[in-house]
Coordinates of C-alpha atoms and ligand atoms in Angstrom, one line a residue:
M6 CA 6.5 25.3 2.0
C7 CA 9.2 26.8 -0.2
G8 CA 8.8 27.0 -4.0
I9 CA 11.5 25.9 -6.4
V10 CA 11.9 26.6 -10.2
G11 CA 14.9 25.3 -12.1
Y12 CA 15.3 25.9 -15.8
L13 CA 17.6 24.7 -18.6
G14 CA 16.9 25.7 -22.1
S15 CA 17.3 28.2 -24.9
E16 CA 13.6 28.8 -25.7
H17 CA 13.0 31.4 -23.1
D18 CA 14.9 33.9 -21.0
P19 CA 15.6 31.9 -17.7
K20 CA 14.8 35.0 -15.7
D21 CA 11.3 35.2 -17.2
V22 CA 10.6 31.5 -16.7
I23 CA 11.8 31.7 -13.1
L24 CA 9.8 34.8 -12.2
A25 CA 6.7 33.5 -13.9
G26 CA 7.1 30.2 -12.0
L27 CA 7.8 31.8 -8.7
E28 CA 4.7 33.9 -9.1
K29 CA 2.6 30.7 -9.3
L30 CA 4.5 29.2 -6.3
E31 CA 4.4 32.3 -4.1
Y32 CA 1.5 30.7 -2.2
R33 CA 4.0 28.1 -0.9
G34 CA 6.1 30.6 0.9
Y35 CA 6.6 34.3 0.7
D36 CA 9.1 35.7 3.1
S37 CA 11.9 36.1 0.6
A38 CA 12.8 35.1 -2.9
G39 CA 15.9 34.8 -5.1
M40 CA 17.4 33.5 -8.3
A41 CA 20.8 32.5 -9.6
V42 CA 21.1 32.5 -13.4
F43 CA 23.9 32.2 -15.9
N44 CA 24.8 35.3 -17.7
G45 CA 27.6 34.4 -20.1
N46 CA 29.9 32.2 -18.1
Q47 CA 29.1 33.8 -14.8
I48 CA 26.3 33.0 -12.4
E49 CA 24.5 36.1 -11.1
R50 CA 22.7 35.8 -7.9
I51 CA 19.9 38.2 -6.8
R52 CA 17.9 37.9 -3.6
A53 CA 15.4 40.0 -1.8
Q54 CA 13.6 39.9 1.5
G55 CA 9.8 40.0 1.5
K56 CA 7.4 39.1 -1.2
L57 CA 8.3 38.3 -4.8
I58 CA 7.6 41.8 -6.0
Y59 CA 10.9 42.9 -4.3
L60 CA 12.9 40.4 -6.3
K61 CA 11.0 41.4 -9.5
N62 CA 11.9 45.1 -8.9
K63 CA 15.6 44.2 -8.4
V64 CA 15.9 42.2 -11.7
Q65 CA 13.5 44.1 -13.9
D66 CA 16.2 45.7 -16.0
K67 CA 18.5 42.7 -16.1
K68 CA 19.0 40.4 -19.0
F69 CA 20.4 36.9 -18.7
T70 CA 21.7 34.6 -21.4
G71 CA 21.2 31.4 -19.5
P72 CA 20.8 28.6 -20.3
A73 CA 20.6 27.4 -16.7
G74 CA 19.0 29.1 -13.7
I75 CA 17.4 28.4 -10.4
G76 CA 14.9 30.3 -8.3
H77 CA 13.2 30.0 -5.0
T78 CA 10.5 31.5 -2.7
R79 CA 11.2 30.8 0.9
W80 CA 9.1 29.9 4.0
A81 CA 11.6 30.3 6.9
T82 CA 12.4 27.2 8.9
H83 CA 16.1 27.8 9.9
G84 CA 16.9 31.4 10.3
K85 CA 14.6 34.5 10.1
P86 CA 13.3 35.9 6.9
S87 CA 16.1 38.1 5.5
E88 CA 18.1 38.6 2.4
S89 CA 21.1 36.7 3.7
N90 CA 18.9 33.7 4.5
A91 CA 17.2 33.8 1.2
H92 CA 18.0 31.2 -1.5
P93 CA 19.8 30.4 -3.7
H94 CA 22.8 29.8 -1.4
Q95 CA 26.3 29.9 -2.7
A96 CA 29.4 28.1 -1.7
G97 CA 32.4 28.5 -4.1
V98 CA 31.2 27.4 -7.5
I99 CA 27.9 25.9 -6.2
H100 CA 24.5 27.6 -6.1
L101 CA 21.7 25.7 -4.5
V102 CA 18.0 26.0 -3.7
H103 CA 16.5 23.8 -1.1
N104 CA 13.0 22.9 0.3
G105 CA 12.7 20.9 3.5
I106 CA 14.8 20.4 6.6
I107 CA 18.3 19.0 7.2
E108 CA 18.0 17.5 10.6
N109 CA 21.7 17.0 11.4
D110 CA 22.5 20.6 10.6
D111 CA 24.1 21.3 14.0
H112 CA 26.6 18.5 13.4
I113 CA 27.4 19.7 9.9
R114 CA 27.7 23.3 11.0
K115 CA 30.2 22.5 13.7
Q116 CA 32.2 20.3 11.3
L117 CA 32.3 23.1 8.7
K118 CA 33.2 25.8 11.2
A119 CA 36.0 23.6 12.6
E120 CA 37.3 23.4 9.0
G121 CA 37.4 27.2 8.8
V122 CA 34.4 27.6 6.5
T123 CA 32.7 31.0 6.9
L124 CA 28.9 30.8 6.8
T125 CA 26.9 33.8 5.6
S126 CA 23.4 32.6 6.7
D127 CA 21.6 30.9 9.5
T128 CA 20.2 28.3 7.2
D129 CA 20.7 24.6 6.9
S130 CA 20.6 25.0 3.2
E131 CA 23.9 26.9 3.0
L132 CA 25.6 23.9 4.7
V133 CA 24.5 21.6 1.9
A134 CA 26.0 24.0 -0.6
H135 CA 29.3 23.9 1.2
L136 CA 29.3 20.1 1.4
I137 CA 28.6 19.9 -2.4
N138 CA 31.3 22.5 -3.2
R139 CA 33.8 20.6 -1.2
A140 CA 32.9 17.3 -2.9
Y141 CA 33.0 19.0 -6.3
A142 CA 36.6 20.0 -5.7
V143 CA 37.4 16.2 -5.5
H144 CA 35.0 14.8 -8.2
K145 CA 35.0 17.7 -10.7
D146 CA 31.6 16.5 -11.7
L147 CA 28.4 18.1 -10.3
F148 CA 26.3 14.9 -10.4
L149 CA 29.0 12.9 -8.6
A150 CA 29.5 15.7 -6.1
V151 CA 25.8 15.8 -5.2
K152 CA 25.5 12.0 -5.0
S153 CA 28.5 11.7 -2.7
V154 CA 27.1 14.2 -0.2
L155 CA 23.6 12.7 0.1
P156 CA 24.5 9.9 2.6
S157 CA 25.7 12.6 5.1
L158 CA 22.4 14.4 5.1
K159 CA 19.5 13.5 7.4
G160 CA 16.0 14.9 7.0
A161 CA 13.3 15.4 4.4
F162 CA 14.5 17.7 1.7
S163 CA 14.7 18.5 -2.1
I164 CA 17.5 20.4 -3.8
V165 CA 18.4 21.8 -7.2
V166 CA 22.0 22.7 -7.9
I167 CA 24.0 24.5 -10.6
C168 CA 27.7 24.9 -10.9
Q169 CA 29.7 27.9 -12.1
D170 CA 31.9 25.5 -14.2
N171 CA 29.0 24.3 -16.4
P172 CA 26.1 26.5 -17.6
Q173 CA 24.6 23.4 -19.4
E174 CA 23.7 21.3 -16.3
L175 CA 21.1 21.1 -13.5
V176 CA 21.3 18.5 -10.8
A177 CA 18.5 17.8 -8.4
F178 CA 17.6 15.4 -5.6
K179 CA 14.4 14.6 -3.9
D180 CA 13.8 12.9 -0.5
G181 CA 10.6 14.3 0.9
P182 CA 9.2 17.6 -0.6
P183 CA 8.0 17.3 -4.2
L184 CA 10.1 17.8 -7.2
I185 CA 8.7 17.4 -10.7
I186 CA 10.4 17.5 -14.0
G187 CA 8.6 19.4 -16.8
I188 CA 9.6 18.3 -20.3
G189 CA 9.4 20.9 -23.0
Q190 CA 10.7 21.3 -26.5
G191 CA 14.4 22.1 -26.1
E192 CA 13.9 23.0 -22.5
T193 CA 13.5 21.4 -19.1
F194 CA 11.9 22.6 -15.9
I195 CA 12.4 21.4 -12.3
V196 CA 9.5 22.6 -10.1
S197 CA 8.0 21.9 -6.8
D198 CA 4.5 22.2 -8.2
V199 CA 3.4 21.8 -11.8
A200 CA 1.6 25.1 -11.6
A201 CA 5.0 26.8 -12.0
S202 CA 5.5 25.6 -15.5
L203 CA 2.0 24.7 -16.9
Q204 CA 2.2 27.6 -19.3
Y205 CA 5.2 26.0 -21.0
T206 CA 4.5 22.2 -20.9
D207 CA 1.9 19.6 -19.9
K208 CA 4.4 16.7 -19.7
Y209 CA 5.8 15.8 -16.3
I210 CA 7.9 13.2 -14.6
Y211 CA 7.2 12.8 -10.9
L212 CA 10.3 12.1 -8.9
D213 CA 10.1 9.5 -6.1
D214 CA 12.1 9.8 -2.9
R215 CA 15.9 9.3 -3.1
E216 CA 16.1 9.9 -6.9
I217 CA 18.8 12.1 -8.5
V218 CA 18.3 13.9 -11.7
K219 CA 20.8 15.2 -14.2
V220 CA 19.5 17.7 -16.8
T221 CA 21.6 18.6 -19.8
P222 CA 20.8 19.7 -23.3
Q223 CA 21.0 16.0 -24.3
G224 CA 18.0 15.3 -22.0
V225 CA 16.9 14.2 -18.5
K226 CA 18.5 11.2 -16.8
I227 CA 17.1 10.0 -13.5
F228 CA 19.1 7.7 -11.2
S229 CA 18.5 5.9 -7.9
Q230 CA 20.6 7.1 -5.0
A231 CA 22.8 4.1 -5.7
G232 CA 23.5 5.4 -9.2
I233 CA 21.3 3.0 -11.2
E234 CA 19.6 4.7 -14.1
L235 CA 15.8 4.5 -13.9
R236 CA 13.1 4.6 -16.6
K237 CA 10.3 6.9 -15.5
E238 CA 6.8 7.4 -16.9
I239 CA 6.0 10.8 -18.5
N240 CA 2.6 12.0 -17.4
Q241 CA 0.4 14.3 -19.4
I242 CA -1.4 16.8 -17.2
S243 CA -5.0 17.9 -18.0
W244 CA -4.9 21.2 -16.1
S245 CA -4.5 24.1 -18.4
A246 CA -2.4 27.1 -17.5
D247 CA -5.4 29.4 -17.0
V248 CA -6.7 27.3 -14.0
V249 CA -4.0 29.0 -12.0
E250 CA -5.1 32.5 -12.9
K251 CA -7.5 34.7 -10.9
R252 CA -10.0 35.0 -13.8
G253 CA -11.2 38.5 -12.9
F254 CA -11.5 37.9 -9.1
S255 CA -9.5 40.2 -6.8
H256 CA -8.1 37.2 -4.9
F257 CA -7.5 33.5 -5.5
M258 CA -9.4 32.7 -2.4
L259 CA -12.5 34.6 -3.6
K260 CA -12.3 32.9 -6.9
E261 CA -12.0 29.5 -5.2
I262 CA -15.0 30.2 -2.9
H263 CA -17.0 31.0 -6.0
E264 CA -15.9 27.9 -7.9
Q265 CA -17.5 25.6 -5.3
A266 CA -20.8 25.1 -7.2
Q267 CA -18.7 23.7 -10.0
S268 CA -16.0 21.9 -7.9
V269 CA -18.5 20.1 -5.8
A270 CA -20.2 18.8 -9.0
Q271 CA -16.8 17.8 -10.4
A272 CA -16.1 15.8 -7.2
L273 CA -19.4 14.0 -7.4
E274 CA -19.6 13.3 -11.2
P275 CA -17.1 10.4 -11.6
H276 CA -19.1 8.4 -9.0
L277 CA -22.6 8.7 -10.2
N278 CA -24.2 5.6 -11.8
E279 CA -25.5 5.8 -15.3
Q280 CA -29.0 6.9 -14.2
R281 CA -27.5 9.5 -11.9
T282 CA -29.6 8.1 -9.0
G283 CA -27.0 6.2 -7.1
I284 CA -23.3 5.8 -6.5
T285 CA -20.9 3.4 -8.2
L286 CA -17.6 4.2 -6.6
A287 CA -15.5 1.4 -8.1
H288 CA -14.2 1.3 -11.7
Q289 CA -15.0 4.9 -12.5
L290 CA -12.3 7.1 -14.0
D291 CA -9.9 7.5 -11.1
G292 CA -12.2 5.4 -9.0
L293 CA -11.6 3.0 -6.2
H294 CA -9.7 -0.2 -6.9
F295 CA -7.7 -2.6 -4.9
L296 CA -4.5 -3.4 -6.7
N297 CA -3.5 -7.1 -6.7
H298 CA 0.2 -8.2 -6.7
N299 CA 0.6 -7.6 -10.4
N300 CA -0.6 -4.0 -9.9
Q301 CA -3.9 -4.8 -11.7
P302 CA -7.2 -3.5 -10.3
E303 CA -9.2 -6.3 -8.7
I304 CA -12.9 -6.3 -8.8
V305 CA -13.2 -7.3 -5.2
F306 CA -14.1 -3.9 -3.9
E307 CA -17.4 -4.6 -2.4
K308 CA -16.2 -7.7 -0.6
A309 CA -13.1 -5.8 0.7
L310 CA -15.3 -3.0 2.0
N311 CA -17.6 -5.4 3.7
D312 CA -14.6 -6.9 5.6
I313 CA -13.6 -3.6 7.0
D314 CA -14.5 -3.4 10.7
R315 CA -12.9 0.0 11.6
V316 CA -12.1 3.2 9.8
I317 CA -9.3 5.6 10.9
I318 CA -9.1 9.0 9.2
V319 CA -5.9 11.0 9.5
A320 CA -5.2 14.6 8.2
C321 CA -4.1 18.1 9.3
G322 CA -5.9 21.4 9.6
T323 CA -8.9 21.9 7.3
S324 CA -8.6 18.4 5.9
Y325 CA -8.8 17.1 9.5
Y326 CA -12.0 19.0 10.0
A327 CA -13.4 17.4 6.8
G328 CA -12.4 14.1 8.3
L329 CA -14.5 14.9 11.4
V330 CA -17.6 15.4 9.3
G331 CA -16.7 12.0 7.6
Q332 CA -16.7 10.4 11.1
Y333 CA -20.3 11.5 11.8
M334 CA -21.5 10.2 8.5
I335 CA -19.6 6.9 8.5
E336 CA -20.6 5.9 12.0
K337 CA -24.2 7.0 11.4
F338 CA -24.7 5.2 8.2
S339 CA -22.3 2.3 8.0
K340 CA -22.5 1.5 11.7
T341 CA -18.7 0.9 11.6
P342 CA -16.5 2.5 14.3
C343 CA -14.6 5.5 12.8
S344 CA -11.9 7.6 14.6
V345 CA -10.3 10.8 13.3
E346 CA -6.9 12.0 14.3
V347 CA -4.5 14.8 13.6
A348 CA -1.6 13.4 11.7
S349 CA 1.2 14.9 13.8
E350 CA -0.2 13.0 16.8
F351 CA -1.0 9.8 15.1
R352 CA 2.5 9.4 13.6
Y353 CA 4.1 9.5 17.1
R354 CA 1.8 7.3 18.9
D355 CA 2.0 3.5 18.6
P356 CA -1.6 3.2 17.3
V357 CA -3.3 -0.1 17.5
V358 CA -4.7 -1.1 14.1
S359 CA -6.1 -4.4 13.1
K360 CA -5.8 -5.9 9.7
N361 CA -9.4 -5.1 8.8
T362 CA -8.9 -1.4 9.5
L363 CA -9.2 1.0 6.6
F364 CA -6.9 4.0 6.9
I365 CA -8.1 7.1 5.1
S366 CA -5.7 10.0 4.6
I367 CA -7.1 13.4 3.5
S368 CA -4.7 15.9 1.9
Q369 CA -5.4 18.6 -0.7
S370 CA -1.8 19.0 -1.6
G371 CA -0.9 15.3 -1.1
E372 CA 2.4 16.5 0.3
T373 CA 1.8 17.3 3.9
A374 CA 4.7 15.8 5.8
D375 CA 2.8 14.6 8.9
T376 CA 0.0 13.1 6.9
L377 CA 2.6 11.3 4.7
A378 CA 4.4 10.0 7.7
A379 CA 1.0 8.7 9.1
I380 CA 0.1 6.8 6.0
R381 CA 3.6 5.3 5.9
L382 CA 3.1 4.2 9.5
A383 CA -0.3 2.7 8.7
K384 CA 1.2 0.8 5.7
S385 CA 4.0 -0.5 7.9
K386 CA 1.2 -2.0 10.1
G387 CA -0.3 -3.8 7.1
V388 CA -3.6 -2.0 6.8
K389 CA -5.2 -0.9 3.5
T390 CA -4.8 2.8 2.9
L391 CA -7.1 5.1 0.9
S392 CA -6.1 8.6 0.0
I393 CA -8.4 11.6 -0.8
C394 CA -6.1 14.1 -2.5
N395 CA -6.6 16.9 -4.9
V396 CA -3.2 16.8 -6.6
K397 CA -2.9 13.6 -8.6
N398 CA 0.4 11.9 -8.5
S399 CA 1.3 13.7 -5.3
T400 CA 3.4 11.7 -2.9
I401 CA 0.4 10.7 -0.6
D402 CA -1.7 9.8 -3.7
R403 CA 1.1 7.6 -5.0
E404 CA 1.7 5.9 -1.7
A405 CA -1.9 4.9 -1.0
D406 CA -3.4 1.6 -2.0
I407 CA -6.7 3.2 -3.1
H408 CA -7.2 6.6 -4.6
L409 CA -10.0 9.1 -4.5
Y410 CA -9.8 12.6 -5.8
M411 CA -11.2 16.0 -4.8
N412 CA -11.3 17.0 -8.5
C413 CA -11.5 20.7 -7.6
G414 CA -8.6 22.0 -9.8
P415 CA -5.6 23.8 -8.3
E416 CA -6.2 25.6 -5.0
I417 CA -3.9 28.5 -4.7
G418 CA -5.3 30.6 -1.8
V419 CA -3.4 29.5 1.3
A420 CA -6.7 29.1 3.2
S421 CA -8.4 26.0 2.0
T422 CA -12.0 26.5 0.7
K423 CA -13.1 24.5 -2.3
A424 CA -10.9 21.5 -1.3
F425 CA -12.9 21.3 1.9
T426 CA -16.3 21.1 0.2
S427 CA -15.0 18.7 -2.4
T428 CA -13.6 16.5 0.3
L429 CA -17.0 16.5 2.0
T430 CA -18.6 15.4 -1.3
V431 CA -16.1 12.6 -1.7
L432 CA -16.5 11.5 1.9
S433 CA -20.3 11.4 1.3
V434 CA -19.9 9.3 -1.8
F435 CA -17.5 7.0 0.0
C436 CA -19.9 6.7 2.9
I437 CA -22.7 5.7 0.6
E438 CA -20.7 3.0 -1.1
F439 CA -19.3 1.7 2.2
S440 CA -22.7 1.7 3.9
K441 CA -24.2 -0.2 1.0
A442 CA -21.4 -2.8 1.2
K443 CA -22.2 -3.1 4.9
K444 CA -25.9 -3.6 4.0
Q445 CA -26.8 -0.6 6.0
L446 CA -28.1 1.8 3.4
D447 CA -31.3 1.0 1.4
L448 CA -31.9 2.1 -2.2
K449 CA -34.4 4.9 -1.2
S450 CA -32.0 6.5 1.3
E451 CA -29.2 6.3 -1.2
Q452 CA -31.3 8.0 -3.9
Q453 CA -32.4 10.8 -1.5
W454 CA -28.7 11.4 -0.5
V455 CA -27.7 11.5 -4.1
E456 CA -30.5 13.9 -5.0
G457 CA -29.3 16.1 -2.2
L458 CA -25.7 16.1 -3.6
L459 CA -27.0 16.7 -7.1
A460 CA -28.9 19.8 -6.0
L461 CA -25.9 21.3 -4.3
P462 CA -24.5 23.4 -7.1
S463 CA -27.7 25.4 -7.5
Q464 CA -27.9 25.8 -3.7
I465 CA -24.3 26.8 -3.4
E466 CA -25.1 29.6 -5.9
V467 CA -27.8 30.8 -3.5
V468 CA -25.4 30.8 -0.5
L469 CA -22.7 32.7 -2.5
A470 CA -25.0 35.7 -2.4
Y471 CA -23.4 36.2 1.1
D472 CA -20.4 37.6 -0.8
K473 CA -22.2 40.9 -1.1
Y474 CA -23.7 40.7 2.4
F475 CA -20.3 40.3 4.1
S476 CA -18.6 42.8 1.8
D477 CA -21.1 45.3 3.3
A478 CA -21.2 43.9 6.9
S479 CA -17.4 43.5 7.4
D480 CA -16.9 47.0 8.8
A481 CA -19.4 46.4 11.5
L482 CA -17.8 43.0 12.3
K483 CA -14.4 44.7 13.0
K484 CA -15.5 45.8 16.4
Y485 CA -15.6 42.3 17.9
H486 CA -12.4 41.2 19.7
G487 CA -13.1 37.5 19.2
F488 CA -15.3 35.0 17.6
L489 CA -16.8 31.8 19.1
F490 CA -18.1 29.4 16.5
M491 CA -20.5 26.8 17.8
G492 CA -22.5 23.9 16.5
R493 CA -23.6 20.4 17.5
G494 CA -23.3 17.1 15.6
V495 CA -22.1 17.5 12.1
M496 CA -22.1 21.3 12.6
Y497 CA -19.4 21.0 15.2
P498 CA -16.6 20.4 12.7
I499 CA -18.0 23.2 10.6
A500 CA -17.7 25.5 13.7
L501 CA -14.0 24.4 14.0
E502 CA -13.4 25.1 10.3
G503 CA -15.2 28.5 10.5
A504 CA -12.9 29.4 13.5
L505 CA -9.8 28.3 11.6
K506 CA -10.7 30.4 8.6
M507 CA -11.3 33.4 10.9
K508 CA -8.0 33.1 12.8
E509 CA -5.8 32.4 9.8
L510 CA -7.1 35.3 7.8
T511 CA -8.0 38.0 10.3
Y512 CA -5.5 37.2 13.1
L513 CA -8.4 37.6 15.5
H514 CA -9.0 35.2 18.3
A515 CA -11.5 32.6 17.2
E516 CA -12.5 29.2 18.5
G517 CA -14.7 26.4 17.5
Y518 CA -16.7 24.6 20.1
P519 CA -19.4 21.9 20.4
A520 CA -22.3 24.1 21.6
G521 CA -23.1 21.7 24.4
E522 CA -19.7 22.4 26.0
M523 CA -20.3 26.1 26.7
K524 CA -21.3 25.5 30.3
H525 CA -18.1 23.6 30.9
G526 CA -15.9 26.7 30.7
P527 CA -16.1 28.8 27.5
L528 CA -19.2 30.7 28.8
A529 CA -16.8 32.7 30.9
L530 CA -15.5 34.3 27.7
I531 CA -18.8 35.8 26.8
D532 CA -19.2 39.6 26.9
E533 CA -20.6 42.2 24.5
D534 CA -17.3 42.3 22.5
M535 CA -17.5 38.6 21.7
A536 CA -19.4 37.5 18.6
V537 CA -20.9 34.0 18.8
V538 CA -21.5 32.3 15.5
M539 CA -24.1 29.7 16.2
L540 CA -24.7 27.0 13.5
A541 CA -28.3 25.8 13.9
P542 CA -29.8 24.3 10.8
R543 CA -33.0 22.4 11.2
D544 CA -31.5 19.0 12.0
E545 CA -32.2 16.6 14.8
L546 CA -30.3 18.7 17.3
Y547 CA -31.9 22.0 16.4
E548 CA -33.8 22.4 19.7
K549 CA -30.8 21.7 21.8
T550 CA -28.6 24.1 19.8
V551 CA -31.2 26.9 20.2
S552 CA -31.2 26.4 23.9
N553 CA -27.4 26.8 23.9
L554 CA -27.9 29.9 21.9
Q555 CA -30.2 31.3 24.6
E556 CA -27.6 30.6 27.2
V557 CA -25.0 32.8 25.4
K558 CA -27.5 35.4 24.6
A559 CA -28.4 35.7 28.3
R560 CA -24.8 36.5 29.0
G561 CA -24.7 39.4 26.5
A562 CA -23.0 37.9 23.5
K563 CA -23.6 39.3 20.0
I564 CA -25.1 36.5 18.0
I565 CA -24.7 35.7 14.4
S566 CA -26.8 32.6 13.7
L567 CA -27.0 30.4 10.7
G568 CA -30.1 28.3 10.1
S569 CA -32.3 26.7 7.5
G570 CA -34.5 28.9 5.3
D571 CA -36.6 31.6 6.9
D572 CA -36.2 30.7 10.6
E573 CA -38.2 33.3 12.5
N574 CA -37.2 31.8 15.9
L575 CA -33.5 32.1 15.2
K576 CA -33.9 35.5 13.6
S577 CA -35.6 36.9 16.8
L578 CA -32.8 35.6 19.0
S579 CA -29.9 36.9 16.8
D580 CA -28.2 40.2 15.9
R581 CA -27.6 38.8 12.4
Y582 CA -29.2 35.8 10.8
L583 CA -27.7 33.8 7.8
A584 CA -30.0 31.5 5.9
I585 CA -28.9 28.4 4.0
P586 CA -31.4 26.5 1.9
K587 CA -33.5 23.9 3.7
V588 CA -31.9 20.5 2.6
S589 CA -31.1 17.1 4.0
S590 CA -28.9 17.5 7.0
W591 CA -26.0 15.5 5.3
V592 CA -25.4 18.2 2.8
D593 CA -25.9 21.0 5.3
P594 CA -22.2 21.1 6.2
I595 CA -21.2 21.9 2.6
L596 CA -23.6 24.8 2.5
A597 CA -23.0 26.1 6.0
V598 CA -19.3 26.5 5.6
I599 CA -19.5 28.9 2.6
P600 CA -20.9 31.9 4.5
L601 CA -18.2 31.4 7.1
Q602 CA -15.5 31.4 4.4
L603 CA -16.9 34.6 3.0
M604 CA -17.2 36.2 6.5
A605 CA -13.5 35.5 7.2
F606 CA -12.5 36.7 3.7
H607 CA -14.3 40.1 3.9
L608 CA -13.4 40.8 7.5
A609 CA -9.7 40.2 6.6
Q610 CA -10.0 42.4 3.6
S611 CA -11.5 45.2 5.5
L612 CA -8.8 44.9 8.2
G613 CA -6.3 45.3 5.3
Y614 CA -4.7 41.9 5.5
D615 CA -3.3 39.8 2.6
V616 CA -6.0 37.2 2.2
D617 CA -4.2 34.9 -0.3
Q618 CA -1.0 34.9 1.7
P619 CA -1.7 35.2 5.4
R620 CA 1.3 35.9 7.6
N621 CA 3.4 33.0 8.8
L622 CA 1.6 30.4 6.7
A623 CA 2.3 28.4 3.6
K624 CA 0.1 26.3 1.4
S625 CA 1.8 23.0 1.4
V626 CA 3.4 22.0 4.7
T627 CA 6.2 19.7 3.6
V628 CA 8.1 19.9 6.8
E629 CA 7.1 18.8 10.3
Ligands
F6R2 C1 -6.2 25.9 6.4 C2 -5.4 25.0 5.6 C3 -4.6 24.0 6.3 C4 -4.5 22.7 5.5 C5 -3.5 21.8 6.1 C6 -3.5 20.4 5.4 O1 -7.0 26.8 5.6 O2 -5.4 25.1 4.4 O3 -5.0 23.8 7.6 O4 -5.8 22.2 5.4 O5 -2.3 22.3 6.1 O6 -3.2 20.6 4.1 P1 -3.4 19.4 3.1 O7 -4.8 19.2 2.9 O8 -2.7 19.8 1.8 O9 -2.7 18.2 3.7

């Protein structure tokens, strides 16, 4: 959602730090941007509707002395995208940036209006600025003013505040969306994602919920909401600043698609045994541990896995589709029931979970509000929780009992690509370990699966050749008014993912379907303007999928099929045929999704859309 950058220091011009940081955070929200920075003893506030470039143009000739400043990129929740709704919001001496939602905003708005306060925006954020300004008039201390207002706010939100009376102070509070403190030499950063300040520091403190921070030239002090000073660990980040650059690619998304040969290998590597023939999930790097009551890893992993009699996977969007692939694998190999659910549904049901259930949450960002609420619900029911995240130390990662990592480096393109294939790799590795613990997977099958996973990087390189193919073919694809993606078995979630990529990037109607469902309704959609993307690799359901393909062909659909190797049969039935290497069916999904990512990318490009920042979307969905 929104991106936040706060800065206090004399090492750099705050304007430059804020703009550079916002550029890295623009993927989080891009409907308006703004900054409020000290210039002498005055705070100057500049805001602009639209992408960051409009703010940049407005401030390009300005110089600020600092030392304090705050900046923001917005993804609208309350109030339409406009300059007046852009952050920072000002009330009297207070300037504030905010990420998240204030749920009791109606009540506060009525109260402030009754007191005669004039509001200049439709946002819930401005209300908080007014409450803090009012409290500041009493306390004459920014920290105390912020602290005194917190009990009257409901919701999940993070704020960073500066006050006209003191250019040497930033105060921040987190309860929900991430806020991270970057510790530099003589300068401090408060950011919603480390990507925003990686070029200045690699040392970070992760705030937990309901913590308040006071930053002054004397240092950073962190308090509980009750006002007790806390000692927090400083973490050193291993990501270097250039991992959030495009490295010669036109778009982050294209770079991330191309990184998949490497990122899949990185996801697998920590879990390979010494001989690289099998999986040893526990005790590896950031491997899988149960923590005992003293927070020490316990070597009881295999036994604990063996006791699990049910797996529930919960996630949103692309991560949810990865979970569906996981379900097929886990049930097939471990013979343990596995269900997969969208987090926004799971959290509002009263799900029945037994003590031997393993709850797996999947989240690239580790900050998705619904997934976080789901894991909290699962924990409250006393089950063990395992997270698969990309961002280490993200909220979901920190809340889970057991941690696995996608290991794919920062994903900046709003549409998820490499995180999906890394998740599938991690789910495969988990499934191998779990099935072994359940005495369901023999050594030979494990070795074959691992061989398949090890061969992936070179096969991904082959599939990436579709970059050129779709770059050429995208003009012809523009004529279709809709896309139906179909597959059976483990290809069904890949069909769903292909359709999601298509709709979020091209804004065309696209749906994913189990191919066997066509007769039950969707066949009515078929005409010659509809493209059917049929996923039919040579797996155990191949014959059935081909007969579904014939049904849609008979009704006049244009067919793009994807199969294994040189499949003459599929070629003859299709208008376009895409080949993926012939491999074991359990790595097929990883290879099959890549041409679909490239198809959506190039079609969106040729339609003239912004691929890295599709309309109405944001990368990290930290509000419901
Ligand atoms: C689609 C996409 C989203 C995310 C979803 C969950 O391309 O990126 O559907 O997958 O918002 O995000 P995470 O994995 O960060 O919880």
